[in-house]
Tab-separated table of C-alpha atoms in Angstrom:
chain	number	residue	atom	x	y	z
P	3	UNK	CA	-10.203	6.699	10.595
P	4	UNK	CA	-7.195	4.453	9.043
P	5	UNK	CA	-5.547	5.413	5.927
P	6	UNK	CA	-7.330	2.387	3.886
P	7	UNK	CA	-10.672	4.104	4.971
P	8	UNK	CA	-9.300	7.211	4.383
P	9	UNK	CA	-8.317	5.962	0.957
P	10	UNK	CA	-11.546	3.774	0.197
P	11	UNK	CA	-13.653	7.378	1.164
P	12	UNK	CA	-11.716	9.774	-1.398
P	13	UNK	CA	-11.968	6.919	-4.228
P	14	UNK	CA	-15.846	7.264	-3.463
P	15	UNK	CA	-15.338	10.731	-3.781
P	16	UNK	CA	-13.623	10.349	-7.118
P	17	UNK	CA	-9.946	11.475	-6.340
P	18	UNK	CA	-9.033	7.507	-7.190
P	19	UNK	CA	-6.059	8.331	-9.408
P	20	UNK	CA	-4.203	10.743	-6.316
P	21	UNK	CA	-4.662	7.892	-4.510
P	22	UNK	CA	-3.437	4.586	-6.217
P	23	UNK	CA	-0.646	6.445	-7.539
P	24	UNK	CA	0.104	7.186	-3.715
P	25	UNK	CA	-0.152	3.473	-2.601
P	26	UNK	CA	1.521	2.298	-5.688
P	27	UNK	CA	4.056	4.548	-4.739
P	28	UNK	CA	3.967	3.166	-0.757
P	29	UNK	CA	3.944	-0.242	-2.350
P	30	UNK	CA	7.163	0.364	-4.412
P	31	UNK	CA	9.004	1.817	-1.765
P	32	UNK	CA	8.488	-1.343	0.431
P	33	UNK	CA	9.627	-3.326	-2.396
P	34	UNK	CA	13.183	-1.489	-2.332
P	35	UNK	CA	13.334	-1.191	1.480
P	36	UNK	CA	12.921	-5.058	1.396
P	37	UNK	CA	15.214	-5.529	-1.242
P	38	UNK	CA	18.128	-3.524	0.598
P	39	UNK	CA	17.623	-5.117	4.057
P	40	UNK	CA	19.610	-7.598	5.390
P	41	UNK	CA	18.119	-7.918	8.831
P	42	UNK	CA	16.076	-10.926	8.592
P	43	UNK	CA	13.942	-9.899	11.276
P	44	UNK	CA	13.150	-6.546	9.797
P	45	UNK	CA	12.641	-7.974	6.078
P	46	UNK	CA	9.823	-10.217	7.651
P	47	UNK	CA	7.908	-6.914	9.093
P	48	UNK	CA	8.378	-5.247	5.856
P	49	UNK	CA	7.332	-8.293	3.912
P	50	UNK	CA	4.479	-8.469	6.150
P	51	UNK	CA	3.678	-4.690	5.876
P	52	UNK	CA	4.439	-4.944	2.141
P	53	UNK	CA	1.327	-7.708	1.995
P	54	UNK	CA	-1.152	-5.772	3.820
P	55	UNK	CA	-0.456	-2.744	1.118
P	56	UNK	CA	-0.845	-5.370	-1.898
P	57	UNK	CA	-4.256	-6.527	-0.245
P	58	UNK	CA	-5.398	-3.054	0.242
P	59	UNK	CA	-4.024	-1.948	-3.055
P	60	UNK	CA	-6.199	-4.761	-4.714
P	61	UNK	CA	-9.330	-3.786	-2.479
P	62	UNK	CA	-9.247	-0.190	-3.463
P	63	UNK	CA	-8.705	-1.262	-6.973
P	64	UNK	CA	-12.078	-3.010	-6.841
P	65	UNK	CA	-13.840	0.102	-5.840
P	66	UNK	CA	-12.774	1.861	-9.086
């Protein structure tokens, strides 16, 4: 089981507040890494990375 089904589960559950504040939390800390990195190579995985946890975010935010 991957964390977004992980994630989607407990929100079915009812723990949804643990765990958007955890991905918002995920989600902001991509946003500084990115920021901070000057390695274009690595920004692109992290923007990448940093889309996937926006498209999840929104997902599990449907659930709610």
């Amino acid at each position: 089981m991957n964390n977004f089904a992980r994630d989607k589960q407990a929100i079915q559950d009812g723990d949804s507040v643990q765990v958007m504040k955890r991905r918002k939390a995920e989600i902001t800390a991509l946003e500084n890494k990115l920021g901070r990195e000057k390695n274009g190579f690595r920004a692109s995985i992290i923007a990448h990375q940093l889309e996937e946890h926006h498209t999840e975010y929104t997902a599990l935010d449907a659930l709610i």
